[in-house]
């Protein structure tokens, strides 16, 4: 196998951010895939413009223009295999390009149900490109069976064309610092939530659960790390609920030591997202033994299994009940934290790259048969 890899040239394409310090799960995947394939002996040509993704509308237009130029990129014509993240590469003519893998992450057709207004228009356009990419590629890879089923249903793609490859990840600096960060005693329960503020992440459900917990935990603090399109709306929601004294909006925490400190202080991690195609944040929480409350939606049941508590989605009362299970029970927190560490050990970086080894071989052999 090693001999087959050495010298094989792969064009790895993404028009999304590649810097993991921005908090993007897609960027973390990209870096994990890049380093893993390089470690296996592949020759990688990275085609990544690294646009500023803070302006969602502007970057979407830049990504479309970038894809329009891709057919003229000599690095693609000189590659043995192309791997395009999400819809990057949708316009490449199969008769003029090498075998291609569509490495899907967002599944824009699935995201669309949570969006509205101008954002929905942008997402709908990307869902169209997503569909073209899935039909164009020889092989599709995705991080969960949930997402594979959604791709097949939404885009009318043969399910057998899709390879489910659970994610693994490279060691991030902040993760190394969590154990080094002293556990500071605190006299009140702390819930941590981490994620981009997109509608599908459902941070509002967590905010609506807070008032339901205050009678039992009057000093409760919810700390929310992340920024995004819903920043102002979530502040308004917290104010309307009268819980601003119990909620700290941290924004994006770029300092590794500060981010590690947030994880170390937290008693419980909560991520009530209704749509994750894998959810690196679950893997991060499990790897440091943090008890998780999530919901029975998206890839969460598949990734977390019995290593966390899963509430009914879109239900603040159900979420509050699962949070209460941990907040009032130190023994349960320790038990589920240990389960999480065991579960996280199943999602290794090596296993992920093994999956991409197989997908690359399948794409090449599929083109030869064709």
Short mmCIF file of C-alpha atoms in Angstrom, two decimals:
data_model
loop_
_atom_site.label_atom_id
_atom_site.label_comp_id
_atom_site.label_asym_id
_atom_site.label_seq_id
_atom_site.Cartn_x
_atom_site.Cartn_y
_atom_site.Cartn_z
CA UNK A 1 0.00 0.00 0.00
CA UNK A 2 2.77 2.49 0.89
CA UNK A 3 4.39 1.97 -2.51
CA UNK A 4 1.13 2.83 -4.24
CA UNK A 5 0.84 6.07 -2.27
CA UNK A 6 4.35 7.45 -2.67
CA UNK A 7 4.39 9.85 -5.59
CA UNK A 8 0.61 9.78 -6.09
CA UNK A 9 -0.36 13.41 -6.54
CA UNK A 10 -3.59 14.64 -4.96
CA UNK A 11 -5.14 18.05 -5.58
CA UNK A 12 -6.90 18.98 -2.32
CA UNK A 13 -9.39 21.79 -2.87
CA UNK A 14 -11.27 23.97 -0.42
CA UNK A 15 -12.52 27.53 -0.68
CA UNK A 16 -13.48 27.57 3.01
CA UNK A 17 -11.17 28.63 5.83
CA UNK A 18 -8.25 26.31 6.62
CA UNK A 19 -7.07 27.93 9.87
CA UNK A 20 -8.37 25.92 12.84
CA UNK A 21 -7.92 28.89 15.18
CA UNK A 22 -11.15 30.30 13.73
CA UNK A 23 -13.16 27.50 15.32
CA UNK A 24 -14.38 25.89 12.09
CA UNK A 25 -14.97 22.14 12.15
CA UNK A 26 -14.40 22.03 8.39
CA UNK A 27 -11.00 23.69 8.88
CA UNK A 28 -10.10 21.15 11.57
CA UNK A 29 -11.10 18.35 9.22
CA UNK A 30 -9.06 19.87 6.38
CA UNK A 31 -5.90 20.10 8.49
CA UNK A 32 -6.42 16.58 9.85
CA UNK A 33 -6.88 15.19 6.34
CA UNK A 34 -3.94 17.15 4.91
CA UNK A 35 -1.48 16.03 7.58
CA UNK A 36 -2.76 12.48 7.52
CA UNK A 37 -2.41 12.07 3.76
CA UNK A 38 1.03 13.67 3.80
CA UNK A 39 2.02 11.22 6.53
CA UNK A 40 0.96 8.32 4.31
CA UNK A 41 3.27 9.41 1.49
CA UNK A 42 0.86 11.18 -0.86
CA UNK A 43 2.08 14.26 -2.74
CA UNK A 44 -0.44 17.02 -1.93
CA UNK A 45 -1.16 20.13 -3.96
CA UNK A 46 -3.35 22.35 -1.78
CA UNK A 47 -5.65 24.67 -3.71
CA UNK A 48 -7.09 26.95 -1.04
CA UNK A 49 -7.53 30.72 -1.44
CA UNK A 50 -8.26 31.22 2.30
CA UNK A 51 -10.95 33.83 1.86
CA UNK A 52 -12.16 35.85 4.84
CA UNK A 53 -15.26 33.88 5.85
CA UNK A 54 -16.58 36.45 8.34
CA UNK A 55 -18.77 37.96 5.58
CA UNK A 56 -20.99 35.01 4.66
CA UNK A 57 -22.53 36.69 1.63
CA UNK A 58 -19.26 38.01 0.28
CA UNK A 59 -17.37 34.76 0.75
CA UNK A 60 -20.11 32.76 -0.98
CA UNK A 61 -19.72 34.90 -4.10
CA UNK A 62 -15.93 34.56 -3.89
CA UNK A 63 -16.26 30.78 -3.62
CA UNK A 64 -18.44 30.64 -6.72
CA UNK A 65 -15.91 32.73 -8.68
CA UNK A 66 -13.07 30.53 -7.40
CA UNK A 67 -14.85 27.42 -8.69
CA UNK A 68 -15.38 29.05 -12.09
CA UNK A 69 -11.57 29.34 -12.41
CA UNK A 70 -10.76 25.80 -11.26
CA UNK A 71 -11.01 24.09 -14.69
CA UNK A 72 -8.02 26.18 -15.81
CA UNK A 73 -5.81 25.29 -12.83
CA UNK A 74 -2.81 23.22 -14.00
CA UNK A 75 -2.50 21.61 -10.57
CA UNK A 76 -5.79 19.80 -11.15
CA UNK A 77 -4.85 18.60 -14.61
CA UNK A 78 -1.54 17.30 -13.22
CA UNK A 79 -3.08 15.38 -10.31
CA UNK A 80 -3.83 11.67 -10.08
CA UNK A 81 -6.85 12.28 -7.81
CA UNK A 82 -8.86 15.35 -6.84
CA UNK A 83 -10.46 15.73 -3.39
CA UNK A 84 -12.90 18.63 -3.19
CA UNK A 85 -14.38 19.66 0.15
CA UNK A 86 -18.13 20.25 0.07
CA UNK A 87 -19.03 21.66 -3.36
CA UNK A 88 -15.55 22.77 -4.40
CA UNK A 89 -14.94 21.18 -7.80
CA UNK A 90 -18.57 20.87 -8.87
CA UNK A 91 -17.84 22.46 -12.27
CA UNK A 92 -14.93 20.22 -13.26
CA UNK A 93 -15.70 18.25 -16.42
CA UNK A 94 -15.36 14.50 -15.67
CA UNK A 95 -13.87 13.94 -19.12
CA UNK A 96 -11.18 16.56 -18.50
CA UNK A 97 -10.20 15.91 -14.88
CA UNK A 98 -8.68 13.08 -12.79
CA UNK A 99 -10.88 10.84 -10.60
CA UNK A 100 -12.58 12.96 -7.93
CA UNK A 101 -13.77 12.46 -4.37
CA UNK A 102 -16.48 14.76 -3.01
CA UNK A 103 -15.58 15.16 0.67
CA UNK A 104 -18.87 16.42 2.05
CA UNK A 105 -19.30 18.23 5.37
CA UNK A 106 -22.09 20.79 5.51
CA UNK A 107 -24.75 19.08 3.31
CA UNK A 108 -26.33 22.40 2.35
CA UNK A 109 -29.59 20.80 1.28
CA UNK A 110 -30.03 19.64 4.88
CA UNK A 111 -29.03 23.00 6.39
CA UNK A 112 -31.59 24.85 4.27
CA UNK A 113 -34.55 23.93 6.51
CA UNK A 114 -33.19 26.14 9.32
CA UNK A 115 -32.41 29.21 7.24
CA UNK A 116 -34.53 32.13 6.08
CA UNK A 117 -34.25 35.37 4.12
CA UNK A 118 -31.04 36.24 2.29
CA UNK A 119 -29.05 33.52 4.06
CA UNK A 120 -31.51 30.91 2.79
CA UNK A 121 -30.98 32.20 -0.75
CA UNK A 122 -27.22 31.71 -0.39
CA UNK A 123 -27.63 28.27 1.16
CA UNK A 124 -30.08 27.20 -1.56
CA UNK A 125 -27.54 28.13 -4.24
CA UNK A 126 -24.86 26.12 -2.44
CA UNK A 127 -27.24 23.16 -2.12
CA UNK A 128 -27.56 23.24 -5.92
CA UNK A 129 -23.76 23.16 -6.30
CA UNK A 130 -23.59 20.47 -3.62
CA UNK A 131 -25.94 18.28 -5.64
CA UNK A 132 -23.89 18.77 -8.81
CA UNK A 133 -20.72 17.86 -6.92
CA UNK A 134 -22.22 14.65 -5.52
CA UNK A 135 -23.36 13.52 -8.97
CA UNK A 136 -20.10 14.58 -10.62
CA UNK A 137 -17.67 12.77 -8.28
CA UNK A 138 -16.67 9.11 -8.52
CA UNK A 139 -16.85 8.71 -4.72
CA UNK A 140 -18.51 10.69 -1.91
CA UNK A 141 -17.14 10.70 1.63
CA UNK A 142 -18.99 11.91 4.73
CA UNK A 143 -18.51 11.68 8.48
CA UNK A 144 -21.67 9.84 9.55
CA UNK A 145 -24.33 7.42 8.38
CA UNK A 146 -26.92 10.09 9.21
CA UNK A 147 -25.34 12.50 6.72
CA UNK A 148 -24.90 9.77 4.10
CA UNK A 149 -28.61 9.01 4.27
CA UNK A 150 -29.46 12.71 3.94
CA UNK A 151 -27.22 13.10 0.88
CA UNK A 152 -28.82 10.07 -0.78
CA UNK A 153 -32.35 11.33 -0.07
CA UNK A 154 -31.87 15.04 -0.79
CA UNK A 155 -29.66 14.76 -3.86
CA UNK A 156 -30.98 11.51 -5.37
CA UNK A 157 -27.57 9.86 -5.09
CA UNK A 158 -26.97 6.10 -4.97
CA UNK A 159 -26.24 5.35 -1.29
CA UNK A 160 -23.62 2.80 -2.36
CA UNK A 161 -21.56 5.63 -3.85
CA UNK A 162 -21.09 7.15 -0.39
CA UNK A 163 -18.29 6.11 1.97
CA UNK A 164 -18.97 6.83 5.65
CA UNK A 165 -15.66 7.75 7.28
CA UNK A 166 -15.94 8.81 10.90
CA UNK A 167 -13.68 11.73 11.69
CA UNK A 168 -10.52 11.67 13.72
CA UNK A 169 -8.49 14.75 14.52
CA UNK A 170 -4.99 16.05 14.95
CA UNK A 171 -3.92 17.12 18.43
CA UNK A 172 -4.98 20.71 19.00
CA UNK A 173 -2.92 22.91 21.28
CA UNK A 174 -5.80 23.85 23.58
CA UNK A 175 -6.66 20.19 24.17
CA UNK A 176 -3.12 19.60 25.44
CA UNK A 177 -3.58 22.47 27.90
CA UNK A 178 -6.82 21.31 29.52
CA UNK A 179 -5.18 18.86 31.91
CA UNK A 180 -2.41 21.36 32.63
CA UNK A 181 -4.98 23.99 33.61
CA UNK A 182 -5.63 23.77 37.37
CA UNK A 183 -9.20 22.94 38.34
CA UNK A 184 -10.26 26.09 40.15
CA UNK A 185 -12.96 25.54 42.76
CA UNK A 186 -16.21 27.36 42.08
CA UNK A 187 -19.31 27.66 44.21
CA UNK A 188 -21.85 27.50 41.40
CA UNK A 189 -22.62 25.10 38.52
CA UNK A 190 -21.23 25.98 35.10
CA UNK A 191 -22.55 24.83 31.72
CA UNK A 192 -20.31 25.38 28.70
CA UNK A 193 -21.56 25.58 25.11
CA UNK A 194 -19.20 25.92 22.15
CA UNK A 195 -20.10 26.45 18.51
CA UNK A 196 -20.76 28.85 15.69
CA UNK A 197 -24.00 30.77 16.13
CA UNK A 198 -25.93 29.37 13.20
CA UNK A 199 -29.69 28.68 13.46
CA UNK A 200 -29.25 24.90 13.21
CA UNK A 201 -26.98 24.87 16.27
CA UNK A 202 -30.04 25.80 18.40
CA UNK A 203 -28.25 27.77 21.10
CA UNK A 204 -31.63 29.41 21.67
CA UNK A 205 -32.98 26.11 23.03
CA UNK A 206 -30.26 26.16 25.69
CA UNK A 207 -31.10 29.77 26.55
CA UNK A 208 -34.77 28.82 26.97
CA UNK A 209 -33.77 25.94 29.25
CA UNK A 210 -31.97 28.28 31.67
CA UNK A 211 -35.09 29.72 33.42
CA UNK A 212 -36.30 26.16 34.03
CA UNK A 213 -33.17 25.39 36.05
CA UNK A 214 -32.90 28.52 38.18
CA UNK A 215 -35.21 27.46 41.01
CA UNK A 216 -32.94 24.51 41.75
CA UNK A 217 -29.66 26.18 40.74
CA UNK A 218 -30.10 29.91 41.46
CA UNK A 219 -26.40 30.64 40.87
CA UNK A 220 -26.22 28.73 37.56
CA UNK A 221 -23.87 30.15 34.93
CA UNK A 222 -24.01 29.31 31.22
CA UNK A 223 -20.90 30.27 29.27
CA UNK A 224 -21.23 30.35 25.48
CA UNK A 225 -18.11 30.38 23.30
CA UNK A 226 -18.58 31.24 19.65
CA UNK A 227 -19.81 33.92 17.30
CA UNK A 228 -21.80 34.04 14.09
CA UNK A 229 -24.94 35.21 12.35
CA UNK A 230 -27.23 34.78 15.38
CA UNK A 231 -25.10 36.77 17.84
CA UNK A 232 -27.47 39.74 18.19
CA UNK A 233 -30.61 37.61 18.20
CA UNK A 234 -29.31 35.35 20.97
CA UNK A 235 -28.46 38.38 23.09
CA UNK A 236 -32.02 39.63 22.60
CA UNK A 237 -33.40 36.20 23.50
CA UNK A 238 -31.39 36.07 26.73
CA UNK A 239 -32.56 39.58 27.64
CA UNK A 240 -36.21 38.76 26.92
CA UNK A 241 -35.94 35.64 29.09
CA UNK A 242 -34.40 37.67 31.90
CA UNK A 243 -31.32 35.43 32.13
CA UNK A 244 -28.53 37.83 31.15
CA UNK A 245 -27.15 37.62 34.71
CA UNK A 246 -26.74 33.87 34.20
CA UNK A 247 -25.36 33.83 30.65
CA UNK A 248 -21.89 34.91 29.56
CA UNK A 249 -21.37 35.37 25.83
CA UNK A 250 -17.65 34.85 25.35
CA UNK A 251 -17.49 35.36 21.60
CA UNK A 252 -14.77 33.53 19.73
CA UNK A 253 -12.04 32.51 22.19
CA UNK A 254 -8.81 32.56 20.19
CA UNK A 255 -6.37 32.17 23.07
CA UNK A 256 -5.63 28.47 23.62
CA UNK A 257 -4.99 28.80 27.35
CA UNK A 258 -8.21 30.76 27.88
CA UNK A 259 -10.19 28.24 25.84
CA UNK A 260 -8.70 25.34 27.81
CA UNK A 261 -9.66 27.15 31.01
CA UNK A 262 -13.30 27.33 29.91
CA UNK A 263 -13.41 23.59 29.34
CA UNK A 264 -11.63 22.89 32.61
CA UNK A 265 -14.05 25.02 34.65
CA UNK A 266 -17.23 23.59 33.13
CA UNK A 267 -19.26 20.95 34.94
CA UNK A 268 -21.26 20.01 31.85
CA UNK A 269 -20.93 20.57 28.12
CA UNK A 270 -24.14 21.27 26.18
CA UNK A 271 -24.56 21.38 22.40
CA UNK A 272 -28.25 21.21 21.41
CA UNK A 273 -27.59 21.32 17.64
CA UNK A 274 -30.29 19.84 15.43
CA UNK A 275 -27.92 19.24 12.51
CA UNK A 276 -24.37 17.98 12.66
CA UNK A 277 -22.89 15.78 9.95
CA UNK A 278 -20.36 14.59 12.53
CA UNK A 279 -19.73 17.17 15.24
CA UNK A 280 -16.07 17.55 16.15
CA UNK A 281 -17.14 19.37 19.29
CA UNK A 282 -18.64 16.12 20.65
CA UNK A 283 -15.33 14.36 20.06
CA UNK A 284 -13.44 17.18 21.75
CA UNK A 285 -15.70 17.07 24.81
CA UNK A 286 -15.49 13.28 25.08
CA UNK A 287 -11.71 13.25 24.70
CA UNK A 288 -11.29 15.36 27.85
CA UNK A 289 -13.92 13.49 29.84
CA UNK A 290 -16.54 16.22 29.92
CA UNK A 291 -20.15 15.00 30.37
CA UNK A 292 -22.28 15.92 27.36
CA UNK A 293 -25.89 16.94 26.92
CA UNK A 294 -26.96 16.99 23.27
CA UNK A 295 -30.14 16.10 21.37
CA UNK A 296 -31.37 13.07 19.42
CA UNK A 297 -30.83 14.68 16.02
CA UNK A 298 -28.25 14.74 13.28
CA UNK A 299 -25.13 12.68 13.90
CA UNK A 300 -25.18 13.18 17.69
CA UNK A 301 -26.66 9.75 18.57
CA UNK A 302 -24.19 8.04 16.22
CA UNK A 303 -21.13 9.85 17.55
CA UNK A 304 -22.00 10.11 21.25
CA UNK A 305 -23.94 6.83 21.68
CA UNK A 306 -24.20 6.12 25.44
CA UNK A 307 -21.37 8.51 26.36
CA UNK A 308 -23.78 11.41 26.90
CA UNK A 309 -27.41 12.32 27.56
CA UNK A 310 -29.62 13.04 24.56
CA UNK A 311 -32.76 15.16 24.88
CA UNK A 312 -35.66 15.52 22.50
CA UNK A 313 -34.63 18.19 19.95
CA UNK A 314 -36.12 21.68 20.00
CA UNK A 315 -37.45 21.07 23.54
CA UNK A 316 -36.10 23.37 26.30
CA UNK A 317 -37.83 21.39 29.08
CA UNK A 318 -36.32 18.10 27.90
CA UNK A 319 -32.89 19.74 27.62
CA UNK A 320 -33.23 21.21 31.12
CA UNK A 321 -34.09 17.77 32.52
CA UNK A 322 -30.93 16.22 31.06
CA UNK A 323 -28.79 19.11 32.29
CA UNK A 324 -30.31 18.69 35.75
CA UNK A 325 -29.31 15.00 35.67
CA UNK A 326 -25.65 16.05 35.58
CA UNK A 327 -25.72 19.29 37.55
CA UNK A 328 -27.09 17.56 40.62
CA UNK A 329 -25.02 14.40 40.38
CA UNK A 330 -21.23 14.51 40.60
CA UNK A 331 -21.01 10.72 40.35
CA UNK A 332 -22.95 10.75 37.06
CA UNK A 333 -20.64 13.45 35.70
CA UNK A 334 -17.61 11.29 36.47
CA UNK A 335 -19.21 8.14 35.04
CA UNK A 336 -20.25 9.75 31.76
CA UNK A 337 -16.94 11.58 31.51
CA UNK A 338 -15.14 8.23 31.66
CA UNK A 339 -17.52 6.78 29.06
CA UNK A 340 -16.75 9.72 26.83
CA UNK A 341 -13.00 9.19 27.03
CA UNK A 342 -13.48 5.54 26.07
CA UNK A 343 -15.79 6.50 23.22
CA UNK A 344 -13.43 9.18 21.91
CA UNK A 345 -10.63 6.62 21.64
CA UNK A 346 -12.64 4.90 18.89
CA UNK A 347 -12.42 7.92 16.56
CA UNK A 348 -8.73 7.95 15.72
CA UNK A 349 -6.91 10.00 13.12
CA UNK A 350 -5.36 6.82 11.69
CA UNK A 351 -8.77 5.22 11.14
CA UNK A 352 -9.96 8.31 9.30
CA UNK A 353 -6.95 8.27 6.98
CA UNK A 354 -7.41 4.51 6.44
CA UNK A 355 -10.87 5.38 5.16
CA UNK A 356 -9.46 7.94 2.75
CA UNK A 357 -6.88 5.42 1.54
CA UNK A 358 -9.79 3.17 0.58
CA UNK A 359 -11.78 6.01 -0.98
CA UNK A 360 -8.81 7.09 -3.12
CA UNK A 361 -8.26 3.53 -4.33
CA UNK A 362 -11.97 3.22 -5.09
CA UNK A 363 -12.06 6.48 -7.06
CA UNK A 364 -9.06 5.43 -9.16
CA UNK A 365 -10.35 1.91 -9.81
CA UNK A 366 -13.82 3.23 -10.60
CA UNK A 367 -12.42 5.54 -13.27
CA UNK A 368 -10.39 2.67 -14.77
CA UNK A 369 -13.47 0.46 -14.97
CA UNK A 370 -15.40 3.30 -16.57
#
